[in-house]
XYZ file of C-alpha atoms in Angstrom:
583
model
C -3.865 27.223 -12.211
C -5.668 30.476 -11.965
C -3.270 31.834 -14.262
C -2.695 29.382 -16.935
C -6.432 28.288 -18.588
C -5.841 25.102 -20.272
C -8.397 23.728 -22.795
C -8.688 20.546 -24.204
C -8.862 19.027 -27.607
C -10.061 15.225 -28.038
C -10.446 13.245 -31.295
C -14.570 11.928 -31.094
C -15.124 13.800 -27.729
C -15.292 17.435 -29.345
C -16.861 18.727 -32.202
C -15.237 20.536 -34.827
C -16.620 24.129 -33.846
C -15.239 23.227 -29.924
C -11.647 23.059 -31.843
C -12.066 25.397 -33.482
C -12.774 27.585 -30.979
C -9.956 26.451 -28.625
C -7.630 27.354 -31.300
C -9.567 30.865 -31.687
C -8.788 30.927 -27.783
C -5.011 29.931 -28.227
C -4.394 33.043 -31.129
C -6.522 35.675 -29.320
C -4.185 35.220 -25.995
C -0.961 35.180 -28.026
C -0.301 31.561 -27.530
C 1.465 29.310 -30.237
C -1.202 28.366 -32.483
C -1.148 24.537 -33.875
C -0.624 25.312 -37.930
C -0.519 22.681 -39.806
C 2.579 23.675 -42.805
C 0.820 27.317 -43.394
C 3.984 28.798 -43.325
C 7.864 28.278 -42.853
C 9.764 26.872 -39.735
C 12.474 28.024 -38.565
C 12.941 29.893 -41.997
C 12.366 27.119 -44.363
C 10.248 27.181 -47.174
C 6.693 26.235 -46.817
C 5.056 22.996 -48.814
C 1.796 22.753 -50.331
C -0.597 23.411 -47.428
C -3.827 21.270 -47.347
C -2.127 18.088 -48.745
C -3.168 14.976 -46.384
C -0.405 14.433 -44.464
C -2.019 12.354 -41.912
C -1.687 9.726 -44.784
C 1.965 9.973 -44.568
C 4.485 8.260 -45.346
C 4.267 4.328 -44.121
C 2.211 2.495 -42.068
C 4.231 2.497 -39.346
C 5.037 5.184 -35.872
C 7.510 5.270 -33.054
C 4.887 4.733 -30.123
C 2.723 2.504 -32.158
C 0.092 5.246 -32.087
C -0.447 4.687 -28.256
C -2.059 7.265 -26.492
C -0.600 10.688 -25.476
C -1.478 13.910 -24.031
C -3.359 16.549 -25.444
C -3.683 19.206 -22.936
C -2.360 22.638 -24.415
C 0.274 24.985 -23.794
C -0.651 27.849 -21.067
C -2.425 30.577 -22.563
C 0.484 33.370 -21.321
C 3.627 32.260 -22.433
C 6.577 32.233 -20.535
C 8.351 35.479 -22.193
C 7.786 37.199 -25.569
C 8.035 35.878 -28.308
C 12.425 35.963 -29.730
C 13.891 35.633 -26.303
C 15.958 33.364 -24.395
C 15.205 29.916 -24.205
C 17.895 29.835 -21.373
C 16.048 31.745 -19.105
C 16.240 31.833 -14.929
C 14.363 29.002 -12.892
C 11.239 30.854 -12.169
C 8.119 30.630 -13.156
C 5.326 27.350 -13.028
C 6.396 24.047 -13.373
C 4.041 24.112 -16.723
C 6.133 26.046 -18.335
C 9.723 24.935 -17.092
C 11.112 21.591 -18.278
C 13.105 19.758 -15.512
C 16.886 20.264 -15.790
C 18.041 16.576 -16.661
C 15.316 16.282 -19.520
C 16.296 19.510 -20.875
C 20.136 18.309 -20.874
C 19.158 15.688 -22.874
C 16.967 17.431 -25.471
C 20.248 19.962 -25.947
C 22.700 17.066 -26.108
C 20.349 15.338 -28.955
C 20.033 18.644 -30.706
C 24.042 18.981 -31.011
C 24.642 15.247 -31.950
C 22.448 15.045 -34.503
C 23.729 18.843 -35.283
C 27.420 17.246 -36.056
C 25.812 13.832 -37.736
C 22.799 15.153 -39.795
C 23.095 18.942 -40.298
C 21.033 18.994 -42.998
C 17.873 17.702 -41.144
C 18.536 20.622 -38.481
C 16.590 19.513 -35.399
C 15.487 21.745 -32.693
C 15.639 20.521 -29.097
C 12.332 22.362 -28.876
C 10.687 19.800 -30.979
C 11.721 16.815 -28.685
C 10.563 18.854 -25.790
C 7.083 18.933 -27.664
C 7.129 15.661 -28.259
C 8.149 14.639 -24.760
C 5.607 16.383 -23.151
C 2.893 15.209 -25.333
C 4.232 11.753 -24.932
C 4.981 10.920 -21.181
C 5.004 14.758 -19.264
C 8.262 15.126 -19.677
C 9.414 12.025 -18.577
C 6.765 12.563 -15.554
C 8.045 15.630 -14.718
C 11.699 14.884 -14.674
C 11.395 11.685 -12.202
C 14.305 10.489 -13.302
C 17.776 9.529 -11.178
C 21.491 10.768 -11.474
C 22.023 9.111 -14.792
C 18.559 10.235 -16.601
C 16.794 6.602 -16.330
C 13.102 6.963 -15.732
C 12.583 6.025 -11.565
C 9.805 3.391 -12.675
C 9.133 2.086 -16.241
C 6.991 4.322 -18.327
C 4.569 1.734 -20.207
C 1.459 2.542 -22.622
C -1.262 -0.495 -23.118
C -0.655 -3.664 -24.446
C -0.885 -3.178 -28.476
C -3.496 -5.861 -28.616
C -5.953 -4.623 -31.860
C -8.210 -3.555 -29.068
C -8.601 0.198 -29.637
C -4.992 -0.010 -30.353
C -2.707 -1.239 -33.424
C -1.809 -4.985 -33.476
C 1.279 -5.494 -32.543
C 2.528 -8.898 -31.149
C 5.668 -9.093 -29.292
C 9.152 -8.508 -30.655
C 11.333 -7.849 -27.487
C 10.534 -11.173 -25.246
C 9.228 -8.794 -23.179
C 12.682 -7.601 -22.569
C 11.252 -3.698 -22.808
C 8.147 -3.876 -22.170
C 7.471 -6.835 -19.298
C 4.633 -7.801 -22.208
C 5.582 -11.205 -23.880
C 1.950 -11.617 -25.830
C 1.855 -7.736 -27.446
C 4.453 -4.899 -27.682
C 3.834 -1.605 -25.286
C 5.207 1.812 -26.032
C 7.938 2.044 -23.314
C 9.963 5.482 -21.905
C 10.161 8.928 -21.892
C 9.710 8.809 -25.403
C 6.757 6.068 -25.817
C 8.772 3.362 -28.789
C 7.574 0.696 -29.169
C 10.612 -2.129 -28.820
C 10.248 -3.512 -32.518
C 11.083 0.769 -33.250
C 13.864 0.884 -30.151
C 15.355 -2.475 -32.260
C 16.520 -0.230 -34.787
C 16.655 3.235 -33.404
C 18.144 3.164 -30.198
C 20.916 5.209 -29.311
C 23.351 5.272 -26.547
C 24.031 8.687 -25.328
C 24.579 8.644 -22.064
C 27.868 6.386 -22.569
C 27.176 3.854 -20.438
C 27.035 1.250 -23.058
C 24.015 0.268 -23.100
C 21.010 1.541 -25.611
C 18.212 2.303 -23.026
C 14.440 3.481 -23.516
C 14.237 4.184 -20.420
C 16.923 6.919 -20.560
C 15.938 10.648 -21.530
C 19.324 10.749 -23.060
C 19.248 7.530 -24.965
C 15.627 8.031 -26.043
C 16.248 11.659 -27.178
C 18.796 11.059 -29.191
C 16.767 8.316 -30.608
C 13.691 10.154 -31.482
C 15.815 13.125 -33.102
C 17.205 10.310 -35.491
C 13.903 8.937 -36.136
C 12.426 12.516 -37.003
C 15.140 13.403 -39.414
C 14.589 9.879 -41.531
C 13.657 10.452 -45.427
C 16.373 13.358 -45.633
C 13.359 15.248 -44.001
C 14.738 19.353 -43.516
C 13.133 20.152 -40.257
C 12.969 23.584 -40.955
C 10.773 23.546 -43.691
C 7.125 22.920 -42.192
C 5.780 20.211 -44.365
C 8.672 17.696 -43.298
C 8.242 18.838 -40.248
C 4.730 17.995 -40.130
C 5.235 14.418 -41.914
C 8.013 13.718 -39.136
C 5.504 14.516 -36.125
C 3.225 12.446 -38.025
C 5.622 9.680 -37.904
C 5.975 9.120 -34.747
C 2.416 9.267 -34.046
C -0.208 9.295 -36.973
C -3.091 11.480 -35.342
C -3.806 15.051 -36.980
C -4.722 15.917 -33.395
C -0.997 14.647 -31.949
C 0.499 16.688 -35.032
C -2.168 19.845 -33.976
C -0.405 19.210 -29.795
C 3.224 18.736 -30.226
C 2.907 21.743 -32.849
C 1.534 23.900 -30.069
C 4.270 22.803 -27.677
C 6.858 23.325 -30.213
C 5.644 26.726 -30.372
C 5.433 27.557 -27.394
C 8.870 26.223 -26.102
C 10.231 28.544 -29.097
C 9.189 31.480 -27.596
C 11.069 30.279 -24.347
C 11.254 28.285 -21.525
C 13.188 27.746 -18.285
C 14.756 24.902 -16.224
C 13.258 23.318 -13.313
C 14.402 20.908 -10.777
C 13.958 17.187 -11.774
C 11.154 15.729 -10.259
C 9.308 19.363 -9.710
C 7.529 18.766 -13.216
C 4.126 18.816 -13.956
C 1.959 16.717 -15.811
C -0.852 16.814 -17.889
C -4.234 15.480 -17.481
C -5.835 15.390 -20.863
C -5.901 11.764 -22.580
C -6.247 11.115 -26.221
C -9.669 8.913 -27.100
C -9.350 6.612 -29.975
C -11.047 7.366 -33.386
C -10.217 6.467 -37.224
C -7.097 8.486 -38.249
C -8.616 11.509 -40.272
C -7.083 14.208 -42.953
C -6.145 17.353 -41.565
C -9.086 19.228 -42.129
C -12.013 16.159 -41.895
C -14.154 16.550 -39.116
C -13.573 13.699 -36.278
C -16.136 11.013 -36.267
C -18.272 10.557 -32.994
C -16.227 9.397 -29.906
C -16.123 5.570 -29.612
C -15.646 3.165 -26.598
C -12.387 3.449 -24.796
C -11.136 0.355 -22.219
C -9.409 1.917 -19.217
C -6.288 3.601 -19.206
C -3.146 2.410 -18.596
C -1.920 3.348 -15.056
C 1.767 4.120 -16.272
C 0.916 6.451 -19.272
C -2.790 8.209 -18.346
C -5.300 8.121 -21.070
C -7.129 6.407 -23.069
C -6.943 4.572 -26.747
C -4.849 6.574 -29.460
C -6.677 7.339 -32.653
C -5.635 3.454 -34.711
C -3.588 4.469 -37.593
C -3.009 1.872 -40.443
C -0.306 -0.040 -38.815
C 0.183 -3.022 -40.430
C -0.331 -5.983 -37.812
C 3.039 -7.304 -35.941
C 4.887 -4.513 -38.533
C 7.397 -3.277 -36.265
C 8.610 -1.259 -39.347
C 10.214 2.569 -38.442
C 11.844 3.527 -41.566
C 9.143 5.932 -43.292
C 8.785 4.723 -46.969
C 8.419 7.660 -49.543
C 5.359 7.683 -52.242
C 5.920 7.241 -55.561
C 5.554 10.623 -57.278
C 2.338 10.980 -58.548
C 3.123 13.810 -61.285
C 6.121 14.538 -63.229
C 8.677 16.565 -61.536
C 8.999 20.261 -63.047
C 12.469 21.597 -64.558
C 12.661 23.754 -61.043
C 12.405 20.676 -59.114
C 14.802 18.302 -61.679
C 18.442 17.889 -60.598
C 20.522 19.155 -63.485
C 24.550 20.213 -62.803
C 27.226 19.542 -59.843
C 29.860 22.062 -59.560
C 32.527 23.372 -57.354
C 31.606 25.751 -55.213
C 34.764 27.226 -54.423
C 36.788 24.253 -52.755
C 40.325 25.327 -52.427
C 44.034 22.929 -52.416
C 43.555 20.234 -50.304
C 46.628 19.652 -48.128
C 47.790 18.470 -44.942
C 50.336 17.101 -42.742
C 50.216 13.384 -42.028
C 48.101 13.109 -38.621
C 46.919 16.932 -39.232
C 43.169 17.911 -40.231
C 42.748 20.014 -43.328
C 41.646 23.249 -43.347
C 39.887 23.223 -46.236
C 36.460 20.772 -46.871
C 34.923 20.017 -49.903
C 31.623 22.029 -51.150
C 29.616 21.441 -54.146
C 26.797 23.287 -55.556
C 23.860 21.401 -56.761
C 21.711 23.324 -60.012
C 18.415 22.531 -61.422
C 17.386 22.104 -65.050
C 17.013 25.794 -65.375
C 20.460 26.434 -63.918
C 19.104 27.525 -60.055
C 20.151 26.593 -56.921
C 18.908 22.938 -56.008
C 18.463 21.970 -52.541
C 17.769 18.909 -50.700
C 19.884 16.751 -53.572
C 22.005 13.837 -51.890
C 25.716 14.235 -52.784
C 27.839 11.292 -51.769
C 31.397 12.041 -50.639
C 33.821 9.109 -51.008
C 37.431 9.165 -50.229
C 40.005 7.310 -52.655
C 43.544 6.065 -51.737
C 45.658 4.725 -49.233
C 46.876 7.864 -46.824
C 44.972 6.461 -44.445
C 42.755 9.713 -44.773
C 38.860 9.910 -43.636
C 36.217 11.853 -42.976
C 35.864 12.713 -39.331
C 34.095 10.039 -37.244
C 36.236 7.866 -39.185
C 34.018 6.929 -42.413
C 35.511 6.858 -46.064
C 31.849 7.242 -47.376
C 29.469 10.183 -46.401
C 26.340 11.514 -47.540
C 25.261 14.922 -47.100
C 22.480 17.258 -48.869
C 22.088 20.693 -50.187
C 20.969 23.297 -48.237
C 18.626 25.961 -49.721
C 21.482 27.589 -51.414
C 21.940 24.407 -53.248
C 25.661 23.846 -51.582
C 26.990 20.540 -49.454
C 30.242 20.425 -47.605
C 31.703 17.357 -46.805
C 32.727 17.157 -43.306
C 36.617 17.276 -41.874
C 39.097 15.186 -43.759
C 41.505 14.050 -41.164
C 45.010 13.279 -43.014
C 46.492 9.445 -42.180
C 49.955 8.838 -41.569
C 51.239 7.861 -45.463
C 52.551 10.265 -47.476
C 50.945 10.969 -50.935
C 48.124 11.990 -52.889
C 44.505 10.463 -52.642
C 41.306 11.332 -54.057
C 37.670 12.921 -52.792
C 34.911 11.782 -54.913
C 31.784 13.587 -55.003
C 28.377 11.741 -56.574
C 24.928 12.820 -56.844
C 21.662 12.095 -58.968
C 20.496 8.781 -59.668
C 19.728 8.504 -63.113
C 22.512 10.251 -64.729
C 24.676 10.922 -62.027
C 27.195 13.786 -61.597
C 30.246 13.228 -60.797
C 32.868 15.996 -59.204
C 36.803 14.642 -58.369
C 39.206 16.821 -56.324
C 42.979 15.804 -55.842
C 44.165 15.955 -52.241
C 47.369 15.504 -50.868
C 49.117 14.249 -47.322
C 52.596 15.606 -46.843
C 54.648 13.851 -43.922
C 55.310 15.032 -40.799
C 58.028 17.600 -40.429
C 60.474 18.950 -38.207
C 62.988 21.895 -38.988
C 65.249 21.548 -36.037
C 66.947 18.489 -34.270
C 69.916 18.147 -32.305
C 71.730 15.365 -29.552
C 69.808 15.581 -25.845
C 73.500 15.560 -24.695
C 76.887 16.600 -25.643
C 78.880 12.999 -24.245
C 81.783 11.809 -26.395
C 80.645 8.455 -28.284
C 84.061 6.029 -28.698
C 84.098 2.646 -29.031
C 87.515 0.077 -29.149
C 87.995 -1.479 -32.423
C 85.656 -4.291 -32.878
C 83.406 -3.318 -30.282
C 80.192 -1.466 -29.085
C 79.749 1.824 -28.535
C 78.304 2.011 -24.996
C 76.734 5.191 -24.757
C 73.543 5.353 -26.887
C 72.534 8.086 -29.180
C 69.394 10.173 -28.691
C 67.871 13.473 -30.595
C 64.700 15.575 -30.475
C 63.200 16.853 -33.444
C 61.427 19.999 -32.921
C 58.825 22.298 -34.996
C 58.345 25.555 -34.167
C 60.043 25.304 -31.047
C 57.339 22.169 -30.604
C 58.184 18.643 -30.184
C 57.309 17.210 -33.284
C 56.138 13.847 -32.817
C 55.944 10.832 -35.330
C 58.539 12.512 -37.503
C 60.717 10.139 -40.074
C 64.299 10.475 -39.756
C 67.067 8.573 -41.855
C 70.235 8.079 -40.060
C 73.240 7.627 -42.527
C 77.131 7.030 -41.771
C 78.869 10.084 -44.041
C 82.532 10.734 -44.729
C 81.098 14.686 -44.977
C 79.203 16.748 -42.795
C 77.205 17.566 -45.876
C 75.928 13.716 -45.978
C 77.516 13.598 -50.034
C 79.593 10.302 -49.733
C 78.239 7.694 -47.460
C 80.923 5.787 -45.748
C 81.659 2.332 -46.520
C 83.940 1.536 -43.486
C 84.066 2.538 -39.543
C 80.590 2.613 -37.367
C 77.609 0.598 -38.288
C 74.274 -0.627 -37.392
C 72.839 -4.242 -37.803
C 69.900 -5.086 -39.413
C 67.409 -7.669 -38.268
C 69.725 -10.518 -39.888
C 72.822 -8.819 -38.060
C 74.578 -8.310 -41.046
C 76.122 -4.339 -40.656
C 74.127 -1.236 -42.130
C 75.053 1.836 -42.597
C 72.052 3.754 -43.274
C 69.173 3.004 -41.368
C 65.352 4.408 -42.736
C 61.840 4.410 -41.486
C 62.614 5.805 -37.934
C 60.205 8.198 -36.190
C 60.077 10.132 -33.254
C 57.954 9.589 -30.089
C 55.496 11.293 -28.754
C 57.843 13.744 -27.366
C 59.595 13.889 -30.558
C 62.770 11.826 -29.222
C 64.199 9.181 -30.824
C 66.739 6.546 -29.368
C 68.817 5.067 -32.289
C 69.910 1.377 -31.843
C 73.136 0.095 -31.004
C 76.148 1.424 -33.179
C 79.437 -0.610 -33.684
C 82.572 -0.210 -34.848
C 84.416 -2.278 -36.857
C 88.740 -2.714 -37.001
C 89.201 0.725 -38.731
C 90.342 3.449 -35.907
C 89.789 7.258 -36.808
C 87.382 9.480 -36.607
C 83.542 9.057 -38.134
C 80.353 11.140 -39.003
C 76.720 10.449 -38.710
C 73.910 12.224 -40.106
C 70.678 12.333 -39.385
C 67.825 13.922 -41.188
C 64.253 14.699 -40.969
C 61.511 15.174 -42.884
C 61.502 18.836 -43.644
C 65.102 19.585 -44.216
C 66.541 19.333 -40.290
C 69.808 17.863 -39.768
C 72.138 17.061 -37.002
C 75.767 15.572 -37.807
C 77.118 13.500 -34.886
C 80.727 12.386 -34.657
C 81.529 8.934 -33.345
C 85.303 7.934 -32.598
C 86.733 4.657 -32.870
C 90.385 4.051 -31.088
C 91.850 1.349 -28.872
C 92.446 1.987 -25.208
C 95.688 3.534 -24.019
C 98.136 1.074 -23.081
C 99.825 2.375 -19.428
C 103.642 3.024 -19.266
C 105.441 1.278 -17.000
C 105.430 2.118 -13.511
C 102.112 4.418 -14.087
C 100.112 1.601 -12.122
C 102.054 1.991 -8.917
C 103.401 -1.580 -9.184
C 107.378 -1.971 -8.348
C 110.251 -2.530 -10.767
C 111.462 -5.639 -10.329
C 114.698 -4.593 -11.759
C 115.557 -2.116 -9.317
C 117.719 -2.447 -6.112
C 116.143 -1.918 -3.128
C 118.093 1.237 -1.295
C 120.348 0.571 1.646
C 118.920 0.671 4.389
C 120.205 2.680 7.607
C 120.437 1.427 10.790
């Protein structure tokens, strides 16, 4: 690695002028340097730099604070710094990611894109976090589905060096019954995977051990709290999360840089790792010098290193929901949630089945009247259309952004007809309440008309044999699930209904002569039952009409059969007189 000069940082094994000057090292050569919220991510506004953020938020982390790597990115970077990340397999295995792990990191980055876009998570922030935490999945050794070849387990959390953390999986994760171990690609601990795990490879099954499952996973766990990833402090308090170590958050910081400024994909299992364990020591505030180094037991064989630094896990925890502090000051008018508004949300309409094209926004002000961002607005849907928000929820919640707007996702329109309501709450307090009327119109067709142009006649008193089918049509498209009310007329105009002639039967048998609630297929066909006709001969109209004004008037005739004249069968008269014969 002639070209790529790798230095090492390790809690109680370096003093603070050695990190220092690795850092110095990392900025001279252009390398991402590991800042700790001194400026904004990804555009977001900076928080308070300085503040202790190795506190955090709970006691608890993903891996249980197990150890982790914490060798540093290359000192030349794989391209400058604003281009591609999707750039041509070439270049070192150090700075490629292997193709199925990247796939996975992407995928994540999109799901929780559609789910969460308020937290907005970048891939390259699992990639940081997946290198620091198992190599990338040990350099992509993974098989066709993304499964890990060979379990990926850290040491047993005995209290040894490590937090205490007795078993909560029956071993079912880990192969530990006594103590939970930090198992996958991703290092949870089970009592974490309990209540984060994802499935998102689709095989039903919610696997650490899959670089799709467990990505998805820890981009859900990173966004808890309403945390904005793009703003640097929440970014920094979600690092810290899933491993509370100011040297982890100082590692997967540099590798988040550094896969910003690009990367490239690599064949699975062409990976490589890193060497550089973490060593255990008290968990310190950013800026506090590291105590001395302490004893370390051996390493565990499947994840290399030694003891993480013990955060204050509580013993046999298992929690993974970060708990917020109470505020400890008053907030300011800037910071106070004052007004909800409209911001701009146009007619809501839209054909039964259809999704509207407009979504509901809101704008969120402060005391003083500015935008607000980061307030919760809850987004409830009211009626029975059958409409819901897409991915089929009646209740969302979604933030502001830094404009101070939320927009609630898709409404997809039910099959009722009618008018429904889209609630929109936020503040706790006082709350704010915003209501917009929406409405679902049926389904619609403007043309329909007889697949086929046979005669329909019946005897007196009997069924009509041939049965009647139409297609409704929209556009010159089948329209499916259309309604269509089939009435016997005595005009083609459908003014006077017909009390005599054809009928239908209705699920008694007793005769009907207008028949409601039929739709068309699929295709937009419809088949209408059996028609009969009763003891009055002549000639009869039925009309059929959709939803949207189409009609189609069908005539239906009703006359006994045609006696034959005598003779016309061929048969003899047995009247007549055989002529003579001659001989």
């Amino acid at each position: 690695m002639a070209a790529h000069i790798r230095r090492r940082l390790r809690k109680g094994a370096t003093t603070t002028a050695v990190a220092a000057a690795a850092v110095a090292a990392l900025a001279a050569s252009q390398a991402p340097a590991a800042t700790l919220a001194e400026g904004p991510v990804g555009g977001g506004d900076p928080k308070a730099a300085g503040k202790d953020t190795a506190s955090g938020e709970d006691d608890g982390a993903a891996t249980g604070n197990s150890p982790y790597y914490t060798d540093l990115p290359p000192l030349v970077t794989p391209d400058k710094p604003g281009s591609s990340s999707n750039l041509p397999v070439t270049g070192s295995a150090e700075a490629g990611i292997p193709a199925s792990i990247l796939a996975a990191y992407k995928q994540a980055e999109q799901t929780v894109a559609t789910t969460d876009p308020t937290c907005r998570l970048p891939w390259q922030l699992l990639a940081a976090i997946g290198k620091v935490e198992s190599g990338q999945a040990r350099g992509g050794r993974v098989d066709a589905n993304g499964t890990t070849i060979s379990p990926i387990l850290g040491p047993a959390l005995n209290g040894q060096g490590f937090a205490l953390i007795k078993d909560t999986d029956g071993g079912a994760y880990d192969s530990d019954a006594v103590h939970d171990r930090a198992v996958g690609p991703m290092q949870f601990i089970p009592s974490t995977w309990a209540s984060w795990g994802q499935d998102a490879n689709g095989d039903g099954r919610k696997d650490p051990n899959n670089i799709y499952d467990a990505a998805l996973a820890a981009g859900r766990y990173l966004c808890a709290n309403d945390r904005d990833l793009a703003i640097a402090a929440d970014l920094d308090k979600a690092v810290l999360s899933y491993n509370r170590s100011t040297e982890y958050l100082r590692t997967v910081r540099s590798w988040f840089s550094y896969y910003q400024r690009g990367t490239h994909e690599i064949p699975d299992g062409t990976g490589r790792l890193p060497t550089a364990p973490s060593t255990p020591t008290p968990s310190p505030s950013p800026g506090t010098p590291s105590p001395g180094p302490t004893p370390s037991p051996k390493p565990s064989p499947d994840k290399p290193g030694g003891k993480p630094s013990p955060g204050p896990s509580k013993p046999g925890d298992g929690s993974t929901s970060p708990t917020p502090k109470p505020p400890t000051s008053k907030p300011t008018p800037a910071e106070t949630f004052g007004s909800l508004e409209n911001a701009g949300t146009g007619p809501l309409r839209a054909t039964a089945g259809q999704t509207f094209d407009e979504r509901v926004t809101v704008l969120a002000r402060n005391a003083l009247g500015a935008p607000l961002g980061k307030v919760s607005v809850t987004f409830t849907v009211t009626g029975n259309t059958g409409t819901l928000f897409a991915g089929g929820k009646k209740t969302v919640t979604v933030r502001t952004g830094a404009d101070g707007t939320a927009t609630a996702p898709e409404l997809k329109a039910g099959e009722k007809a009618g008018e429904f309501t889209v609630t929109a709450v936020a503040g706790t307090g006082r709350p704010r309440t915003l209501t917009y009327a929406a409405t679902v119109t049926a389904r619609q067709a403007d043309t329909i008309a007889r697949t086929d142009e046979k005669a329909l006649v019946a005897a007196p008193g009997q069924k009509f044999a041939d049965a009647v089918t139409v297609k409704a049509t929209y556009k010159d498209a089948a329209a499916a699930g259309v309604a269509v009310t089939a009435t016997m007329v005595k005009d083609r105009l459908g003014v006077i209904d017909n009390d005599k002639g054809p009928y239908f039967k209705d699920a008694d048998g007793k005769p009907v002569r207008t028949l409601t609630g039929l739709t068309t297929d699929d295709e937009g066909q419809l088949r209408l039952p059996e028609i009969f006709a009763d003891d009055n001969e002549g000639t009869y109209l039925l009309r059929l009409t959709t939803e949207g004004g189409a009609s189609v008037v069908i005539e239906l005739t009703v006359k006994a059969p045609e006696e034959p004249a005598p003779g016309e069968t061929g048969s003899p008269d047995p009247t007549e007189t055989p002529a003579a014969t001659k001989p």
